[in-house]
Tab-separated table of C-alpha atoms (C1' of nucleotides) in Angstrom:
chain	number	residue	atom	x	y	z
A	1	MET	CA	0.000	0.000	0.000
A	2	TYR	CA	2.540	2.583	1.118
A	3	ARG	CA	5.446	1.204	-0.931
A	4	ASN	CA	5.029	3.688	-3.723
A	5	LEU	CA	4.785	6.579	-1.298
A	6	MET	CA	7.869	5.385	0.573
A	7	TYR	CA	9.763	5.103	-2.682
A	8	ILE	CA	8.744	8.576	-3.724
A	9	CYS	CA	9.605	10.026	-0.343
A	10	PHE	CA	13.084	8.579	-0.404
A	11	ARG	CA	13.870	10.511	-3.526
A	12	LYS	CA	16.149	13.270	-2.368
A	13	GLU	CA	14.310	16.259	-3.787
A	14	ILE	CA	10.973	15.355	-2.320
A	15	ALA	CA	12.478	14.317	0.997
A	16	LEU	CA	14.138	17.720	1.212
A	17	GLN	CA	10.878	19.407	0.383
A	18	LEU	CA	9.124	17.495	3.171
A	19	VAL	CA	11.785	18.689	5.598
A	20	MET	CA	11.187	22.241	4.403
A	21	ILE	CA	7.445	21.955	4.948
A	22	LYS	CA	7.996	20.604	8.449
A	23	ASN	CA	10.347	23.427	9.323
A	24	MET	CA	8.273	26.160	7.758
A	25	LYS	CA	5.046	25.282	9.524
A	26	ASN	CA	4.943	28.142	11.961
A	27	SER	CA	7.095	30.707	10.239
A	28	GLN	CA	4.343	33.312	10.455
A	29	LEU	CA	4.873	33.781	14.183
A	30	TYR	CA	8.591	34.453	13.831
A	31	LYS	CA	7.976	37.540	11.720
A	32	GLY	CA	9.334	40.525	13.577
A	33	SER	CA	11.586	38.581	15.920
A	34	LEU	CA	14.644	38.278	13.669
A	35	ASN	CA	16.406	41.437	14.864
A	36	THR	CA	15.910	40.486	18.497
A	37	ILE	CA	17.296	37.012	17.839
A	38	ILE	CA	20.373	38.364	16.066
A	39	MET	CA	21.088	40.920	18.782
A	40	LYS	CA	20.664	38.423	21.610
A	41	LEU	CA	23.010	35.913	19.962
A	42	LEU	CA	25.629	38.599	19.431
A	43	GLU	CA	25.293	39.798	23.026
A	44	GLU	CA	25.966	36.257	24.129
A	45	ASN	CA	28.689	35.214	21.721
A	46	GLY	CA	30.595	38.454	21.225
A	47	LYS	CA	30.991	38.204	17.475
A	48	MET	CA	29.390	36.003	14.854
A	49	TYR	CA	29.113	35.804	11.072
A	50	GLY	CA	25.905	35.411	9.126
A	51	TYR	CA	26.097	31.745	8.276
A	52	GLU	CA	27.070	30.980	11.860
A	53	ILE	CA	23.898	32.701	13.076
A	54	THR	CA	21.679	30.568	10.840
A	55	GLN	CA	23.356	27.386	12.092
A	56	LYS	CA	23.220	28.441	15.735
A	57	VAL	CA	19.507	29.221	15.525
A	58	LYS	CA	18.833	25.926	13.789
A	59	ALA	CA	20.739	24.073	16.525
A	60	ILE	CA	19.083	25.877	19.448
A	61	THR	CA	15.573	25.327	18.065
A	62	SER	CA	16.228	21.681	17.101
A	63	GLY	CA	15.832	22.548	13.439
A	64	GLU	CA	12.439	24.152	13.910
A	65	LEU	CA	13.530	27.640	12.930
A	66	ASN	CA	15.557	28.145	9.788
A	67	ILE	CA	16.490	31.741	9.162
A	68	THR	CA	16.436	32.344	5.421
A	69	GLU	CA	19.387	34.131	3.882
A	70	GLY	CA	17.091	36.546	2.104
A	71	ALA	CA	15.919	37.733	5.499
A	72	LEU	CA	19.202	37.500	7.401
A	73	TYR	CA	21.599	39.464	5.219
A	74	PRO	CA	19.342	42.473	4.636
A	75	ALA	CA	18.620	42.499	8.391
A	76	LEU	CA	22.347	42.509	9.229
A	77	HIS	CA	22.987	45.310	6.730
A	78	LYS	CA	20.179	47.363	8.187
A	79	LEU	CA	21.331	46.897	11.774
A	80	GLU	CA	24.798	47.954	10.671
A	81	ALA	CA	23.403	51.049	8.944
A	82	GLU	CA	21.495	51.928	12.132
A	83	GLY	CA	24.700	51.781	14.165
A	84	ILE	CA	23.590	48.726	16.143
A	85	LEU	CA	26.271	46.466	14.687
A	86	ASP	CA	29.923	46.818	13.711
A	87	VAL	CA	31.392	44.696	10.957
A	88	GLU	CA	34.858	43.189	10.595
A	89	MET	CA	36.028	41.138	7.596
A	90	GLU	CA	38.144	38.039	8.081
A	91	LYS	CA	39.489	35.463	5.654
A	92	VAL	CA	39.265	31.871	6.916
A	93	ASP	CA	40.304	28.909	4.720
A	94	ASN	CA	40.283	31.149	1.675
A	95	ARG	CA	36.609	31.956	2.352
A	96	MET	CA	35.430	35.389	3.387
A	97	ARG	CA	33.610	35.900	6.644
A	98	LYS	CA	31.918	39.053	7.866
A	99	TYR	CA	31.930	39.096	11.625
A	100	TYR	CA	29.323	41.254	13.291
A	101	LYS	CA	29.384	42.529	16.854
A	102	LEU	CA	27.218	44.889	18.907
A	103	THR	CA	28.230	48.532	19.127
A	104	GLU	CA	27.801	50.376	22.418
A	105	LYS	CA	24.471	51.661	21.148
A	106	GLY	CA	23.612	48.120	20.064
A	107	THR	CA	24.285	46.744	23.533
A	108	THR	CA	21.956	49.295	25.107
A	109	GLU	CA	19.311	48.640	22.485
A	110	THR	CA	19.555	44.877	23.066
A	111	VAL	CA	18.523	45.327	26.688
A	112	ASN	CA	15.386	47.135	25.529
A	113	ARG	CA	14.600	44.553	22.872
A	114	LEU	CA	14.900	41.705	25.344
A	115	SER	CA	12.587	43.374	27.820
A	116	GLU	CA	10.115	43.921	24.991
A	117	LEU	CA	10.405	40.247	24.108
A	118	GLU	CA	9.687	39.289	27.700
A	119	ASP	CA	6.585	41.501	27.674
A	120	PHE	CA	5.539	39.959	24.376
A	121	ILE	CA	5.920	36.407	25.627
A	122	ARG	CA	4.104	37.235	28.859
A	123	ASN	CA	1.245	38.826	26.935
A	124	MET	CA	0.963	35.945	24.503
A	125	GLN	CA	0.855	33.502	27.392
A	126	SER	CA	-1.884	35.568	29.049
A	127	LEU	CA	-3.879	35.456	25.833
A	128	VAL	CA	-3.413	31.761	25.243
A	129	ASN	CA	-3.434	30.494	28.789
A	130	PRO	CA	-5.893	32.782	30.545
A	131	SER	CA	-6.256	30.726	33.752
A	132	PRO	CA	-2.822	29.380	34.642
A	133	LYS	CA	-2.827	26.321	36.853
A	134	LEU	CA	-0.886	27.070	40.008
A	135	GLU	CA	1.395	24.262	41.108
A	136	PHE	CA	2.668	23.807	44.662
B	1	MET	CA	11.129	73.664	35.748
B	2	TYR	CA	8.669	70.989	34.610
B	3	ARG	CA	5.595	73.206	34.773
B	4	ASN	CA	5.550	73.925	31.071
B	5	LEU	CA	6.027	70.263	30.188
B	6	MET	CA	3.257	69.275	32.599
B	7	TYR	CA	0.985	71.855	31.048
B	8	ILE	CA	1.751	70.615	27.562
B	9	CYS	CA	1.300	66.985	28.552
B	10	PHE	CA	-2.095	67.646	30.039
B	11	ARG	CA	-3.340	68.843	26.709
B	12	LYS	CA	-5.527	66.036	25.516
B	13	GLU	CA	-4.075	65.501	22.064
B	14	ILE	CA	-0.493	65.188	23.227
B	15	ALA	CA	-1.411	63.076	26.222
B	16	LEU	CA	-3.170	60.667	23.883
B	17	GLN	CA	-0.162	60.594	21.624
B	18	LEU	CA	2.112	59.727	24.561
B	19	VAL	CA	-0.172	56.829	25.425
B	20	MET	CA	0.049	55.672	21.805
B	21	ILE	CA	3.841	55.744	21.867
B	22	LYS	CA	3.910	53.758	25.109
B	23	ASN	CA	1.592	51.116	23.706
B	24	MET	CA	3.268	50.851	20.312
B	25	LYS	CA	6.757	50.170	21.645
B	26	ASN	CA	7.028	46.489	20.804
B	27	SER	CA	4.554	46.103	18.000
B	28	GLN	CA	7.159	44.504	15.740
B	29	LEU	CA	7.094	41.228	17.668
B	30	TYR	CA	3.327	40.828	17.399
B	31	LYS	CA	3.477	40.607	13.614
B	32	GLY	CA	2.155	37.250	12.550
B	33	SER	CA	0.363	36.458	15.792
B	34	LEU	CA	-2.939	38.216	15.054
B	35	ASN	CA	-4.731	35.224	13.514
B	36	THR	CA	-3.715	32.984	16.390
B	37	ILE	CA	-4.944	35.549	18.923
B	38	ILE	CA	-8.312	35.913	17.188
B	39	MET	CA	-8.809	32.164	16.909
B	40	LYS	CA	-7.879	31.505	20.526
B	41	LEU	CA	-10.243	34.191	21.815
B	42	LEU	CA	-13.097	32.777	19.733
B	43	GLU	CA	-12.346	29.252	20.921
B	44	GLU	CA	-12.643	30.507	24.459
B	45	ASN	CA	-15.591	32.861	24.181
B	46	GLY	CA	-17.741	31.137	21.586
B	47	LYS	CA	-18.620	34.203	19.568
B	48	MET	CA	-17.230	37.729	19.500
B	49	TYR	CA	-17.458	40.840	17.346
B	50	GLY	CA	-14.511	42.836	16.053
B	51	TYR	CA	-14.588	45.747	18.438
B	52	GLU	CA	-15.011	43.331	21.337
B	53	ILE	CA	-11.829	41.526	20.304
B	54	THR	CA	-9.782	44.737	20.337
B	55	GLN	CA	-11.088	45.604	23.822
B	56	LYS	CA	-10.531	42.105	25.162
B	57	VAL	CA	-6.935	42.019	23.934
B	58	LYS	CA	-6.288	45.460	25.400
B	59	ALA	CA	-7.694	44.309	28.750
B	60	ILE	CA	-5.799	41.027	28.879
B	61	THR	CA	-2.467	42.669	28.012
B	62	SER	CA	-3.018	45.624	30.380
B	63	GLY	CA	-3.162	47.998	27.434
B	64	GLU	CA	0.182	46.849	26.015
B	65	LEU	CA	-1.252	45.418	22.812
B	66	ASN	CA	-3.703	47.451	20.796
B	67	ILE	CA	-4.935	45.675	17.695
B	68	THR	CA	-5.424	48.243	14.954
B	69	GLU	CA	-8.667	48.134	13.015
B	70	GLY	CA	-6.778	48.200	9.726
B	71	ALA	CA	-5.251	44.873	10.713
B	72	LEU	CA	-8.227	43.316	12.478
B	73	TYR	CA	-11.022	43.669	9.940
B	74	PRO	CA	-9.064	42.424	6.912
B	75	ALA	CA	-7.858	39.509	9.061
B	76	LEU	CA	-11.422	38.599	10.060
B	77	HIS	CA	-12.567	38.794	6.436
B	78	LYS	CA	-9.730	36.573	5.322
B	79	LEU	CA	-10.373	33.959	8.013
B	80	GLU	CA	-14.019	33.958	6.965
B	81	ALA	CA	-13.055	33.498	3.302
B	82	GLU	CA	-10.813	30.574	4.304
B	83	GLY	CA	-13.696	28.853	6.058
B	84	ILE	CA	-12.133	29.254	9.508
B	85	LEU	CA	-14.843	31.618	10.748
B	86	ASP	CA	-18.609	31.940	10.363
B	87	VAL	CA	-20.294	35.322	10.578
B	88	GLU	CA	-23.659	36.302	11.996
B	89	MET	CA	-25.098	39.827	11.967
B	90	GLU	CA	-26.937	41.249	14.955
B	91	LYS	CA	-28.426	44.650	15.687
B	92	VAL	CA	-27.797	45.883	19.229
B	93	ASP	CA	-28.930	49.360	20.340
B	94	ASN	CA	-29.453	50.367	16.721
B	95	ARG	CA	-25.773	49.564	16.060
B	96	MET	CA	-24.706	46.704	13.829
B	97	ARG	CA	-22.499	43.964	15.189
B	98	LYS	CA	-20.865	41.176	13.209
B	99	TYR	CA	-20.388	38.193	15.452
B	100	TYR	CA	-17.716	35.722	14.413
B	101	LYS	CA	-17.374	32.139	15.586
B	102	LEU	CA	-15.113	29.224	14.676
B	103	THR	CA	-16.320	26.741	12.080
B	104	GLU	CA	-15.574	23.058	12.565
B	105	LYS	CA	-12.536	23.468	10.344
B	106	GLY	CA	-11.592	26.544	12.359
B	107	THR	CA	-11.723	24.634	15.627
B	108	THR	CA	-9.370	21.985	14.268
B	109	GLU	CA	-7.070	24.611	12.847
B	110	THR	CA	-6.987	26.461	16.185
B	111	VAL	CA	-5.518	23.407	17.890
B	112	ASN	CA	-2.678	23.418	15.358
B	113	ARG	CA	-2.088	27.134	15.679
B	114	LEU	CA	-1.887	26.932	19.435
B	115	SER	CA	0.622	24.104	19.346
B	116	GLU	CA	2.665	26.156	16.869
B	117	LEU	CA	2.489	29.083	19.263
B	118	GLU	CA	3.724	26.906	22.097
B	119	ASP	CA	6.644	25.757	19.956
B	120	PHE	CA	7.360	29.355	19.033
B	121	ILE	CA	7.358	30.549	22.637
B	122	ARG	CA	9.520	27.621	23.701
B	123	ASN	CA	11.996	28.309	20.918
B	124	MET	CA	12.155	32.014	21.673
B	125	GLN	CA	12.787	31.264	25.321
B	126	SER	CA	15.577	28.868	24.346
B	127	LEU	CA	17.150	31.583	22.240
B	128	VAL	CA	16.848	34.301	24.845
B	129	ASN	CA	17.407	32.311	27.989
B	130	PRO	CA	19.885	29.616	26.961
B	131	SER	CA	20.694	28.363	30.487
B	132	PRO	CA	17.451	28.320	32.446
B	133	LYS	CA	17.797	28.414	36.201
B	134	LEU	CA	16.134	25.388	37.748
B	135	GLU	CA	14.136	26.134	40.867
B	136	PHE	CA	13.224	23.542	43.482
C	1	DT	C1'	32.088	14.280	-11.299
C	2	DC	C1'	28.551	16.040	-8.943
C	3	DC	C1'	26.335	17.241	-4.917
C	4	DT	C1'	26.484	19.212	-0.316
C	5	DA	C1'	28.193	22.465	2.813
C	6	DT	C1'	30.121	26.830	3.600
C	7	DA	C1'	29.679	31.956	2.859
C	8	DC	C1'	28.254	35.926	0.929
C	9	DA	C1'	24.553	38.699	-1.773
C	10	DT	C1'	20.282	40.655	-4.206
C	11	DA	C1'	15.777	41.073	-6.943
C	12	DA	C1'	10.890	39.927	-7.496
C	13	DT	C1'	7.121	38.810	-5.075
C	14	DA	C1'	3.878	38.027	-1.255
C	15	DC	C1'	2.067	39.129	2.975
C	16	DT	C1'	0.969	41.691	7.038
C	17	DA	C1'	0.385	45.723	9.586
C	18	DT	C1'	0.380	50.837	10.104
C	19	DT	C1'	-1.382	55.026	8.954
C	20	DA	C1'	-4.956	57.623	7.720
C	21	DG	C1'	-8.809	58.241	6.175
C	22	DG	C1'	-14.430	57.325	5.966
C	23	DT	C1'	-19.552	56.378	7.882
C	24	DA	C1'	-22.815	56.268	11.685
C	25	DT	C1'	-24.959	55.850	16.456
C	26	DT	C1'	-24.816	56.388	21.558
C	27	DT	C1'	-23.219	58.447	25.738
C	28	DA	C1'	-20.630	61.386	28.738
C	29	DA	C1'	-18.627	65.826	29.585
C	30	DA	C1'	-17.960	70.817	29.162
D	1	DT	C1'	-26.435	72.053	24.358
D	2	DT	C1'	-22.886	71.457	21.786
D	3	DT	C1'	-18.814	68.683	21.623
D	4	DA	C1'	-15.937	64.952	22.339
D	5	DA	C1'	-15.373	60.250	23.214
D	6	DA	C1'	-16.805	55.642	22.817
D	7	DT	C1'	-18.883	52.144	20.114
D	8	DA	C1'	-18.919	49.668	15.574
D	9	DC	C1'	-17.980	48.835	11.079
D	10	DC	C1'	-14.917	49.588	6.719
D	11	DT	C1'	-10.965	50.350	3.074
D	12	DA	C1'	-6.915	52.430	0.421
D	13	DA	C1'	-2.095	53.857	0.340
D	14	DT	C1'	2.027	52.931	2.213
D	15	DA	C1'	5.719	50.722	4.803
D	16	DG	C1'	8.121	46.933	6.212
D	17	DT	C1'	9.510	42.216	6.597
D	18	DA	C1'	10.074	37.631	4.878
D	19	DT	C1'	9.893	34.086	1.165
D	20	DT	C1'	11.317	32.474	-3.024
D	21	DA	C1'	14.486	32.188	-6.373
D	22	DT	C1'	18.380	33.436	-8.031
D	23	DG	C1'	23.682	34.420	-8.392
D	24	DT	C1'	28.838	33.982	-7.117
D	25	DA	C1'	32.601	31.210	-5.188
D	26	DT	C1'	35.462	27.724	-2.429
D	27	DA	C1'	35.971	23.184	0.035
D	28	DG	C1'	35.109	18.491	0.712
D	29	DG	C1'	32.854	13.980	0.328
D	30	DA	C1'	30.361	10.198	-2.451
DNA sequence: TCCTATACATAATACTATTAGGTATTTAAA
DNA sequence: TTTAAATACCTAATAGTATTATGTATAGGA
């Protein structure tokens, strides 16, 4: 019964597509949180390069959140233009890397963003879980 | 010293504007969560009308989240077009109200959305708070 | 050899939300 | 009593972000 489906699924292209669908399922909710994620990771790790950020996020969220490059790079450029990030080029293994780190302004701004994120999460939990069960 | 500022602030228009600024601070993060919020509120309250939803959200979030009408009404119309919501007109005090409620499909879909929201919140907390303090 | 992974980037498109209007009734305040 | 605010719906122009689909280029494994 499911042989044909199994066979089809094992074909690389379709398997990859299934992985994409799985990972993309809740992308809508992540809209607007990219900058906060980038800034928090940089606050924690000092300096990071773009590709590293995508991999780190994927690892932390067990593959559930995949930052697309089309979103990441423009976001990094914009944060740099706003004076939130500083950039520093480095050549590793003949490949170019652009390391980003928080400026002083960026560090201050990160504190604000994180407190906003806490408010956001608290509010969303209030909306979704209106009568929290108290546990003793 | 602050007399002039106080005077200015007590002028209605500017006072209102200051409230707006306070409430708008973290709007970026809420992008993408509107549909989930609407669906959850309807799941909980059976049926609601648009204006009621904005007031309910404002109340639950202590005024921190104000759903704009330009976002709410198009969202409701779209959910209706997708078969997630049913609509029912009612005239109260000579004013028209459009009550929305979840369809069967909408109820099923709400379960999915809420589990996606839980994943989202969990992932965001992992990103922001990488080493959670265990409390016993 | 060819595909995957690494590492950057951008252009076209889609989607969502904000801003800023509009209509109309009821109620509270000045 | 006139005015403003609250209630209740709506949409169009604009802004902003993300997805999708490309492109370039090097390194390494099947």
